[in-house]
PDB file of C-alpha atoms and ligand atoms in Angstrom:
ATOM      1  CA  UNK A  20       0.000   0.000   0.000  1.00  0.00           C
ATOM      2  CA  UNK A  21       1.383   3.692  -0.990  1.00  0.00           C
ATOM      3  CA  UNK A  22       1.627   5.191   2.449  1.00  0.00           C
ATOM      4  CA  UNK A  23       3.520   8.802   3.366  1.00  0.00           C
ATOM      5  CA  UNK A  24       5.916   8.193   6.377  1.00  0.00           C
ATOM      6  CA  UNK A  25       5.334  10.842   8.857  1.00  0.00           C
ATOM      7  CA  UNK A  26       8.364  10.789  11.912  1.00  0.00           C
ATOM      8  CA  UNK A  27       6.561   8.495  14.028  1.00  0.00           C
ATOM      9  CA  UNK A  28       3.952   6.458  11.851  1.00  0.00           C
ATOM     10  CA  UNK A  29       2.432   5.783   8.652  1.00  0.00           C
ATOM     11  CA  UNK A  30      -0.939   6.555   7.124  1.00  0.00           C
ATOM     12  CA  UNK A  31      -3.154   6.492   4.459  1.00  0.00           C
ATOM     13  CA  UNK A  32      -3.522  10.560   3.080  1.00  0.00           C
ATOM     14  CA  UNK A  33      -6.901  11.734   2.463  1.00  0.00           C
ATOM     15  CA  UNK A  34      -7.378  10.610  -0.926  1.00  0.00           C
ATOM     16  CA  UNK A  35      -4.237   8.102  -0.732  1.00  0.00           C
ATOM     17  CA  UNK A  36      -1.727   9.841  -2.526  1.00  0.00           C
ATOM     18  CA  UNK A  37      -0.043  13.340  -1.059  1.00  0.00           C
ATOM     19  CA  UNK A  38      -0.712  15.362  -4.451  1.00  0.00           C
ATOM     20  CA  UNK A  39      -4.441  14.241  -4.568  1.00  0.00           C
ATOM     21  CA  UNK A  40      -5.451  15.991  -1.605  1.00  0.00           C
ATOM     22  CA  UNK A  41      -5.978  19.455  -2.619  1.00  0.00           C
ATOM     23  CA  UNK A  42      -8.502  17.867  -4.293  1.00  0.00           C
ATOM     24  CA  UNK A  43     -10.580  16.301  -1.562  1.00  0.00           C
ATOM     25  CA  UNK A  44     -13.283  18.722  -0.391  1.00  0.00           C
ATOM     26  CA  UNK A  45     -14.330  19.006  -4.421  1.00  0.00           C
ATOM     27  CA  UNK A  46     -14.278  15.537  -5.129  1.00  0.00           C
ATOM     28  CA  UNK A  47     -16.300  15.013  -1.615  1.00  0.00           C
ATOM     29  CA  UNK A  48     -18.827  17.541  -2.053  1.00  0.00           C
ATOM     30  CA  UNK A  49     -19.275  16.517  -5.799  1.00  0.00           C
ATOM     31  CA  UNK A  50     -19.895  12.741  -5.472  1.00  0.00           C
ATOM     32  CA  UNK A  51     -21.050  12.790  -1.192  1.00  0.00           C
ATOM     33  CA  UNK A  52     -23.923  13.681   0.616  1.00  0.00           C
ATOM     34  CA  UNK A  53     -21.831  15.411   2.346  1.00  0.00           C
ATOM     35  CA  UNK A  54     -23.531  18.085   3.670  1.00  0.00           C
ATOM     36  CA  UNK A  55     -26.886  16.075   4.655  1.00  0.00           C
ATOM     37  CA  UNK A  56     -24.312  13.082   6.497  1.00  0.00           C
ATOM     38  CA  UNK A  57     -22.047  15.886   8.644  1.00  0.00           C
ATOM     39  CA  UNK A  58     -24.895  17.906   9.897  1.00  0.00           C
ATOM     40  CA  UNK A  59     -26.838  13.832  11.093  1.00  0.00           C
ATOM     41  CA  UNK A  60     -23.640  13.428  13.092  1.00  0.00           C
ATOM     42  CA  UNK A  61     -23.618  16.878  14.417  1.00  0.00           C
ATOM     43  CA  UNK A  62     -27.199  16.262  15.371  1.00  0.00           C
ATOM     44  CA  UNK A  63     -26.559  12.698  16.691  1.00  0.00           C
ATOM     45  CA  UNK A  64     -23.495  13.810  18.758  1.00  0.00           C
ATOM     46  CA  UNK A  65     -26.368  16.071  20.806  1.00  0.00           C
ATOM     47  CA  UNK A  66     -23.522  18.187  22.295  1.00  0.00           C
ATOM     48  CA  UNK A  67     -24.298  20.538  24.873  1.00  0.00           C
ATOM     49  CA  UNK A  68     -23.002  24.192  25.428  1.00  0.00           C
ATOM     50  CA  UNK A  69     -19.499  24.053  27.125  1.00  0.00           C
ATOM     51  CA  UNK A  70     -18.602  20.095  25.826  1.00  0.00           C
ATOM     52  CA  UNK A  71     -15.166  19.445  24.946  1.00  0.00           C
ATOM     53  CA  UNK A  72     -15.411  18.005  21.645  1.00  0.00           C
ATOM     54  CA  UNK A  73     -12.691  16.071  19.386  1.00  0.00           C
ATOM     55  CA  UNK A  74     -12.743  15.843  15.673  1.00  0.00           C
ATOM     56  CA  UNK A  75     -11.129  12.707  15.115  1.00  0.00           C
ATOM     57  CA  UNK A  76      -8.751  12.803  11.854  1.00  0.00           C
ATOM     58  CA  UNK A  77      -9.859  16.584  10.966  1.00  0.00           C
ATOM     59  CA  UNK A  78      -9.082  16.317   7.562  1.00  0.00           C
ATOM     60  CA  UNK A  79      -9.708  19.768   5.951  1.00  0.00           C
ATOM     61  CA  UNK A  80     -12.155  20.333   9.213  1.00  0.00           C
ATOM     62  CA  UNK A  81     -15.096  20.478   6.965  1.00  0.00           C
ATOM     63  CA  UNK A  82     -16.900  18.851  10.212  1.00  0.00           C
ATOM     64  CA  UNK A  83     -14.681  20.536  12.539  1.00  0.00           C
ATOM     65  CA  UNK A  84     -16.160  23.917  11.374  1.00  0.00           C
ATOM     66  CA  UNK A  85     -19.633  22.982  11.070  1.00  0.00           C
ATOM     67  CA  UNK A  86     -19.520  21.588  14.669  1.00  0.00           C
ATOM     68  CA  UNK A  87     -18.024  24.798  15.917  1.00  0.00           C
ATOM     69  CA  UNK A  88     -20.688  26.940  13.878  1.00  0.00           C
ATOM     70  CA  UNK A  89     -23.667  24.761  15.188  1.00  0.00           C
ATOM     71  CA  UNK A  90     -22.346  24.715  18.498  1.00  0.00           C
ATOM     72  CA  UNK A  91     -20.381  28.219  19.531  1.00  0.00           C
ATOM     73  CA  UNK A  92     -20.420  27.686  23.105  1.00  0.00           C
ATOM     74  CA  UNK A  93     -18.554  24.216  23.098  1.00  0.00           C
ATOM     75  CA  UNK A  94     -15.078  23.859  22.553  1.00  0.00           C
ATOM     76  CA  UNK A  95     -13.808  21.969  19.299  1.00  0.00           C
ATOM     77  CA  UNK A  96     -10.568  20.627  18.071  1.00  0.00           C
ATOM     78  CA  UNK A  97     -10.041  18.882  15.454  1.00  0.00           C
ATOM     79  CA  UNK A  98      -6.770  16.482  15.470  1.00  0.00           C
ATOM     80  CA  UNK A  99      -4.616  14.648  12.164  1.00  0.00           C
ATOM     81  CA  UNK A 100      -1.663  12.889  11.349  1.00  0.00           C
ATOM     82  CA  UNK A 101      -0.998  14.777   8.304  1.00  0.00           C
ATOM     83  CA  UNK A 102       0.465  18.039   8.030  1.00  0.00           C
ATOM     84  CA  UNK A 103      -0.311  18.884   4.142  1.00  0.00           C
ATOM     85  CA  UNK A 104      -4.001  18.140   4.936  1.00  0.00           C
ATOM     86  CA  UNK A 105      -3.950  20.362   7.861  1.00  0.00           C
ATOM     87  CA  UNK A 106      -2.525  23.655   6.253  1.00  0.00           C
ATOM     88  CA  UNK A 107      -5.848  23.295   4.227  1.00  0.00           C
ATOM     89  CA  UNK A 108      -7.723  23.007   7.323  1.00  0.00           C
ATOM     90  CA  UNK A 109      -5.626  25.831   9.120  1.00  0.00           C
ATOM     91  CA  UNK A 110      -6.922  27.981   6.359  1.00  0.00           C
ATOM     92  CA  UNK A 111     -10.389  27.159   6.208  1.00  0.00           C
ATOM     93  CA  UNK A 112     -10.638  27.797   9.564  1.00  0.00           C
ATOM     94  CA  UNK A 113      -8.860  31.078   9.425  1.00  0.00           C
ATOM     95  CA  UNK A 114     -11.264  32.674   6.110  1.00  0.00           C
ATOM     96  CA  UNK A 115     -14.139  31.088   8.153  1.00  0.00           C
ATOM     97  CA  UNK A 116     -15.702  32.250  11.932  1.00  0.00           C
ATOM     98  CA  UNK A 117     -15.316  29.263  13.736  1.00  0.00           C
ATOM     99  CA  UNK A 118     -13.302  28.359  17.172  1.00  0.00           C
ATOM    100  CA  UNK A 119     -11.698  25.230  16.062  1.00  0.00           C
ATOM    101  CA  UNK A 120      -8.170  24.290  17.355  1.00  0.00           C
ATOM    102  CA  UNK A 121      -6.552  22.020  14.813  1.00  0.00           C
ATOM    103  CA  UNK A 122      -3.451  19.856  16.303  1.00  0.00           C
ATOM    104  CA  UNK A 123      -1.221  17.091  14.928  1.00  0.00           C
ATOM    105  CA  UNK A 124      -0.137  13.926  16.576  1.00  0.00           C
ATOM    106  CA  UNK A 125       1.907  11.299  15.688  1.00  0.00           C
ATOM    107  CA  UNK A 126      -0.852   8.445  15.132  1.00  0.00           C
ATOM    108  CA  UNK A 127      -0.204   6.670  18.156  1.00  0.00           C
ATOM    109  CA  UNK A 128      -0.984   8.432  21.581  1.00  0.00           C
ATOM    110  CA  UNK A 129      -3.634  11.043  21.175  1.00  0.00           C
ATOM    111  CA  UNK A 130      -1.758  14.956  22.864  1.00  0.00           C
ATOM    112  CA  UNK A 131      -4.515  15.190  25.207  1.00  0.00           C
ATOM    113  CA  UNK A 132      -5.100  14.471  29.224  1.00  0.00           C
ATOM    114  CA  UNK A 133      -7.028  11.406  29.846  1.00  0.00           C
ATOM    115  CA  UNK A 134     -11.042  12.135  30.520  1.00  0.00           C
ATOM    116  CA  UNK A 135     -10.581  15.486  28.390  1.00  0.00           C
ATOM    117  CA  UNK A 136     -13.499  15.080  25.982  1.00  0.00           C
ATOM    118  CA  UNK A 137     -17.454  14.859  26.440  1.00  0.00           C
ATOM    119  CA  UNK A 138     -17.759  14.124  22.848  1.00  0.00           C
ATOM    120  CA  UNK A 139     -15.639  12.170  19.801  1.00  0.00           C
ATOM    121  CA  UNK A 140     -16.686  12.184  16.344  1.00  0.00           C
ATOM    122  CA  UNK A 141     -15.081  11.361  13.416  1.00  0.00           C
ATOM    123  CA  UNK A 142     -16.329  11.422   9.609  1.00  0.00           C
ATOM    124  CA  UNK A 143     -14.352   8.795   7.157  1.00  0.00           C
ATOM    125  CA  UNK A 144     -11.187   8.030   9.124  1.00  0.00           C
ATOM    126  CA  UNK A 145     -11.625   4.577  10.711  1.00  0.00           C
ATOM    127  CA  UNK A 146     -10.911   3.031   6.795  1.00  0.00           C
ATOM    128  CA  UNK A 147      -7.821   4.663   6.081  1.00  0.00           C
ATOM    129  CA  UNK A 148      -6.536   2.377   9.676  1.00  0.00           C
ATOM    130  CA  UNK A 149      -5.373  -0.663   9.986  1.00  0.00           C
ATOM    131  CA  UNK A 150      -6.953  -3.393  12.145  1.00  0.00           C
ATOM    132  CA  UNK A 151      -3.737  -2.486  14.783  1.00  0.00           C
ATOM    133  CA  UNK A 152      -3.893   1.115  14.058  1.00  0.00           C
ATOM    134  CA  UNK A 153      -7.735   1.503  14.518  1.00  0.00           C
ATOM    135  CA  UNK A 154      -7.378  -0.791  17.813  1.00  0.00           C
ATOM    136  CA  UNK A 155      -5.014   2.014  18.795  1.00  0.00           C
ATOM    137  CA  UNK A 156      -7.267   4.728  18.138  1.00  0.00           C
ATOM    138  CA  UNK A 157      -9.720   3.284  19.587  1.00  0.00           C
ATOM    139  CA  UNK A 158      -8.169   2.749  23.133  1.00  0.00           C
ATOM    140  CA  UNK A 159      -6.680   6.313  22.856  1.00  0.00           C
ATOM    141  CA  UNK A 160     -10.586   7.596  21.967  1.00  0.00           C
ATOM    142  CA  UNK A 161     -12.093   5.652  25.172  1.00  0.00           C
ATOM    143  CA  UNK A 162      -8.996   6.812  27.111  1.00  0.00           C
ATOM    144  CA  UNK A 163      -9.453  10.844  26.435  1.00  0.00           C
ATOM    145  CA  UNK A 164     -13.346  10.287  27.269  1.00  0.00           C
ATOM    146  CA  UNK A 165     -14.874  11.460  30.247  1.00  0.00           C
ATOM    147  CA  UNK A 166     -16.782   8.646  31.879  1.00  0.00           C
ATOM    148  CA  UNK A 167     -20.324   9.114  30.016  1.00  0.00           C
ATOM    149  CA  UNK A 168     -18.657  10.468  27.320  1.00  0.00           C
ATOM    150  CA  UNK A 169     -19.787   9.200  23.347  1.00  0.00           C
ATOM    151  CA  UNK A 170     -18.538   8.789  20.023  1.00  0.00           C
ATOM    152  CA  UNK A 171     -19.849   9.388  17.004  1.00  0.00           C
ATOM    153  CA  UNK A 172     -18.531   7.804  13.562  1.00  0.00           C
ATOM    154  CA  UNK A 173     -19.455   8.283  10.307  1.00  0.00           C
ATOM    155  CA  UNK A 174     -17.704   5.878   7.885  1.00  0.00           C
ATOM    156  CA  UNK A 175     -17.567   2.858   5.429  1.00  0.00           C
ATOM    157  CA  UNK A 176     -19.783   0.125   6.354  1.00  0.00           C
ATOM    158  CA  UNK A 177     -20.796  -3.331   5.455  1.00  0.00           C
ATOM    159  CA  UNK A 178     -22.330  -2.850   1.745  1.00  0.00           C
ATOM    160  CA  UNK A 179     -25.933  -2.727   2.000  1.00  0.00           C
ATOM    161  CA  UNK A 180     -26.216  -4.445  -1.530  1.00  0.00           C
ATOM    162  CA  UNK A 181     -24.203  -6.290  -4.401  1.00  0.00           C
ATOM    163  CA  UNK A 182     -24.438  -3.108  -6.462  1.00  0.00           C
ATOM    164  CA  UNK A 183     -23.109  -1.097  -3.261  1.00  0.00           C
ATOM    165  CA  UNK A 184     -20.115  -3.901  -2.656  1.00  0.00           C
ATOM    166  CA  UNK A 185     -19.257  -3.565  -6.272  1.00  0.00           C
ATOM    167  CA  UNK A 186     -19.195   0.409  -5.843  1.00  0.00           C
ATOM    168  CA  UNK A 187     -16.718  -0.092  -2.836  1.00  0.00           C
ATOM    169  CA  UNK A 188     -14.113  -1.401  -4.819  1.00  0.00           C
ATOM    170  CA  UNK A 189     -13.425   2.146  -6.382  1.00  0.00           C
ATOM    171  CA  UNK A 190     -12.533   3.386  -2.754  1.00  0.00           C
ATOM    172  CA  UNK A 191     -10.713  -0.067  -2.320  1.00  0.00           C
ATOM    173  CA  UNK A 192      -8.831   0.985  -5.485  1.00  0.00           C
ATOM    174  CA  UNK A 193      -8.288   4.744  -3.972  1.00  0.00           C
ATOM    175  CA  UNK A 194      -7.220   3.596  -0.696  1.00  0.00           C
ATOM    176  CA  UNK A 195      -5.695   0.405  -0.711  1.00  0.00           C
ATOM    177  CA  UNK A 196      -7.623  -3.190   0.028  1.00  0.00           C
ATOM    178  CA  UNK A 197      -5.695  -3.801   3.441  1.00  0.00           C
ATOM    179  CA  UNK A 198      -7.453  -1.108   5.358  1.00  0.00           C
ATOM    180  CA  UNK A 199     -10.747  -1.116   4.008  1.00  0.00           C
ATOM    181  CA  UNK A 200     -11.309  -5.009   4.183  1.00  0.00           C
ATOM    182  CA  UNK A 201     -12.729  -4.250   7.314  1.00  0.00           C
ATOM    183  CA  UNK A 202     -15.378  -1.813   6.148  1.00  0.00           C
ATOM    184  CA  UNK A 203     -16.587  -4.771   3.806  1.00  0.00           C
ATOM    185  CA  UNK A 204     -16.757  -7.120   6.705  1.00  0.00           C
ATOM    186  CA  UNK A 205     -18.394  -4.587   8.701  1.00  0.00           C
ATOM    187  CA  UNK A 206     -16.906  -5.144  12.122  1.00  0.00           C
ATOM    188  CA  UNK A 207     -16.543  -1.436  13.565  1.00  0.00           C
ATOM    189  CA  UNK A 208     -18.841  -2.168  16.153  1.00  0.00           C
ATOM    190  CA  UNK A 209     -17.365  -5.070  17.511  1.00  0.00           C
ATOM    191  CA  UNK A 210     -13.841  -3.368  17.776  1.00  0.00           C
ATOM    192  CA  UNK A 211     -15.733  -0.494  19.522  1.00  0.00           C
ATOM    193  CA  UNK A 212     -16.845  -3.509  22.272  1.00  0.00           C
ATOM    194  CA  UNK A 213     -13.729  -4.378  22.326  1.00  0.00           C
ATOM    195  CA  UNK A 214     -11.938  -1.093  23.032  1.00  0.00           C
ATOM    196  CA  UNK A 215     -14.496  -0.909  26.178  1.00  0.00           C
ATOM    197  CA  UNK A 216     -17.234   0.967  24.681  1.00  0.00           C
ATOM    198  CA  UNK A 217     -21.115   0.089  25.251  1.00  0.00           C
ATOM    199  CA  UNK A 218     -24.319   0.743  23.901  1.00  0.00           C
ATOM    200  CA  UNK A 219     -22.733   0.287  20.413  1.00  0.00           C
ATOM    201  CA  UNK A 220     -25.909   1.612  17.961  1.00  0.00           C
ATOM    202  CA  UNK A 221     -25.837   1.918  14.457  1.00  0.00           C
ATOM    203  CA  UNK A 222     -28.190   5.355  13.888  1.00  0.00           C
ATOM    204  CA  UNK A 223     -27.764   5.919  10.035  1.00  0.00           C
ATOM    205  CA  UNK A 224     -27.106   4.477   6.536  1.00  0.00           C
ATOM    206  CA  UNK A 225     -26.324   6.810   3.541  1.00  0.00           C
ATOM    207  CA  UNK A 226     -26.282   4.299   0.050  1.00  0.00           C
ATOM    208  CA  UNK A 227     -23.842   6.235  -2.180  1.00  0.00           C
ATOM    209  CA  UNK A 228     -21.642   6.050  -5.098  1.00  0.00           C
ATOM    210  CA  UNK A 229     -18.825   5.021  -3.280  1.00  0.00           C
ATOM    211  CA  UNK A 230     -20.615   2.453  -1.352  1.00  0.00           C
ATOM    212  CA  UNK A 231     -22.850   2.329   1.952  1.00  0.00           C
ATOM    213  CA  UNK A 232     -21.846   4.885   4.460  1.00  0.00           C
ATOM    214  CA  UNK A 233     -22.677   3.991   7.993  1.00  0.00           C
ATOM    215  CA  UNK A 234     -23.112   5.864  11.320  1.00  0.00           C
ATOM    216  CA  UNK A 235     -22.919   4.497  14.627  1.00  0.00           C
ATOM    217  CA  UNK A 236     -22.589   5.872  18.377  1.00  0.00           C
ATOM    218  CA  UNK A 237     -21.149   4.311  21.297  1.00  0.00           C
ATOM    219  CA  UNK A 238     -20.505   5.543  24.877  1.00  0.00           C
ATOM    220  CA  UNK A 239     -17.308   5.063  27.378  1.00  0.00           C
ATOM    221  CA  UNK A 240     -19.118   3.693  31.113  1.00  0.00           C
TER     222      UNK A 240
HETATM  223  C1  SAM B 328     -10.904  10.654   4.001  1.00  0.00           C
HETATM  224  S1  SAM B 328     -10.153  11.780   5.079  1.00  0.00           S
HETATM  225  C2  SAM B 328     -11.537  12.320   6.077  1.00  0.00           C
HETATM  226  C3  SAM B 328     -11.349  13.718   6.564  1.00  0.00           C
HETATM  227  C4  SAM B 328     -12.537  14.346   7.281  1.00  0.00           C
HETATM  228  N1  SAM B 328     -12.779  13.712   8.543  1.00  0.00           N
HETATM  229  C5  SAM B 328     -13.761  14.336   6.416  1.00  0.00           C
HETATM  230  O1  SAM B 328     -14.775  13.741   6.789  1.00  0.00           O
HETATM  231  O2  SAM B 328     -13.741  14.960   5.359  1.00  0.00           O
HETATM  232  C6  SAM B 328      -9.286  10.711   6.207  1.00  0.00           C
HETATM  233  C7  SAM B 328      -8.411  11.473   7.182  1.00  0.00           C
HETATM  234  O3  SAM B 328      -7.879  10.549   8.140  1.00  0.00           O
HETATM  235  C8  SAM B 328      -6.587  11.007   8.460  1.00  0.00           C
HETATM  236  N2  SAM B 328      -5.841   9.928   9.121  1.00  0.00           N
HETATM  237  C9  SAM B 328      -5.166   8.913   8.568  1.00  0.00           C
HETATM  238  N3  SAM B 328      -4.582   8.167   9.534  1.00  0.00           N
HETATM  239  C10 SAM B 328      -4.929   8.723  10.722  1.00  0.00           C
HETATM  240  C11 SAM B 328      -4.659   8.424  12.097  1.00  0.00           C
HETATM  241  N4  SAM B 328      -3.905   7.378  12.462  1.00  0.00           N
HETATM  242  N5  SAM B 328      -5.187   9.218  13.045  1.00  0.00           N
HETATM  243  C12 SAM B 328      -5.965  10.285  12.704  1.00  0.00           C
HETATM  244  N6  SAM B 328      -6.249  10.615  11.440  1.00  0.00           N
HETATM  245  C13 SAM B 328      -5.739   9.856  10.462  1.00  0.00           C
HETATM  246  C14 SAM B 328      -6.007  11.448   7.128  1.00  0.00           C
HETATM  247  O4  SAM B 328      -4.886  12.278   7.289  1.00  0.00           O
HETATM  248  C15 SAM B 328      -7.209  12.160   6.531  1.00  0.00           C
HETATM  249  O5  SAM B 328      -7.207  13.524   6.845  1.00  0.00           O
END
């Protein structure tokens, strides 16, 4: 799999390959729901007026701003592995009016004090991880929760159809088979049991061209 080796890790870039990802938020808003999917898991996330929140691989902070505009009085930061995608970010949130704090880590420990955040959300990240990595970000997710504290992921699901499984293969293509075999199997939620989560839901199902976008919410006890 093309990866970009950052100092401490690898990942998967936003479209896979460094030079592509000027091109993401076009591509996404041309071909996505995008839009109608970020503004259900702003809803779903039901965040209250002082919450810490976490944007869970930023991106361009597409979410990161709308979660800051929908909710001014809560604290938002948005976090990445990725530096190029992040200058984007940096700038949208500058030319736009939102409170968002954008930080990079190093894909392993998370730069935050454990029982930080009331809320975690996180729109099209969990596929670009491997099993390990997304076992990692897990753990570090439950760990930065407060107790009562929920997540909120939008992603790649189990296809809903043969049609949508055959769709999947273009973002198989895009981003490489190894991390997104998981999507296909569809075994999020049991990895979010696993990384001591409960009340695992699935709350949403968006059949695109890209395949069947799931959301689900789960809460740290
Ligand atoms: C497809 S983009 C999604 C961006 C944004 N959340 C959105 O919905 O538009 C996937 C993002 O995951 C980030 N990423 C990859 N590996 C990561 C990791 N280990 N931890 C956090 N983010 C990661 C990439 O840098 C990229 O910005």
């Amino acid at each position: 799999m093309k990866t970009v080796i950052n100092t401490t890790t690898t990942h998967v870039p936003a479209l896979r390959f460094n030079w592509l990802t000027g091109f993401y938020d076009r591509l996404i808003a041309a071909t996505m729901p995008e839009r109608a999917f970020k503004m259900a898991l702003v809803q779903q996330a039901g965040i209250r007026p002082g919450d810490q929140v976490l944007d869970f691989g930023t991106g361009t902070a597409t979410l990161s701003i709308l979660l800051a505009e929908q909710h001014p009085d809560a604290d938002v930061k948005g976090v990445d592995v990725d530096e190029k995608v992040l200058s984007i970010a940096r700038r949208k949130v500058e030319e736009s009016s939102a409170a968002v704090r954008l930080v990079r880590y190093d894909g392993n420990k998370l730069p935050f004090e454990s029982r930080t955040f009331d809320r975690a959300v996180s729109s099209l990240v969990f596929h670009h991880l491997t099993r390990s990595q997304r076992q990692q970000a897990l753990r570090e997710l439950n760990r930065v929760l407060v107790p009562g504290g929920e997540v909120h992921i939008a992603d790649w699901g189990k296809p809903a159809n043969g049609l949508q499984r055959l769709l999947f293969y273009l973002v198989q293509l895009l981003d490489g088979f190894e991390t997104t075999a998981d999507s296909v199997r569809g075994i999020l939620p049991e990895m979010l049991y696993e990384a001591g989560f409960d009340n695992v839901e699935e709350t949403g199902k968006y059949k695109t061209v890209f395949g069947t976008l799931r959301m689900w919410r789960c809460t740290k006890w």
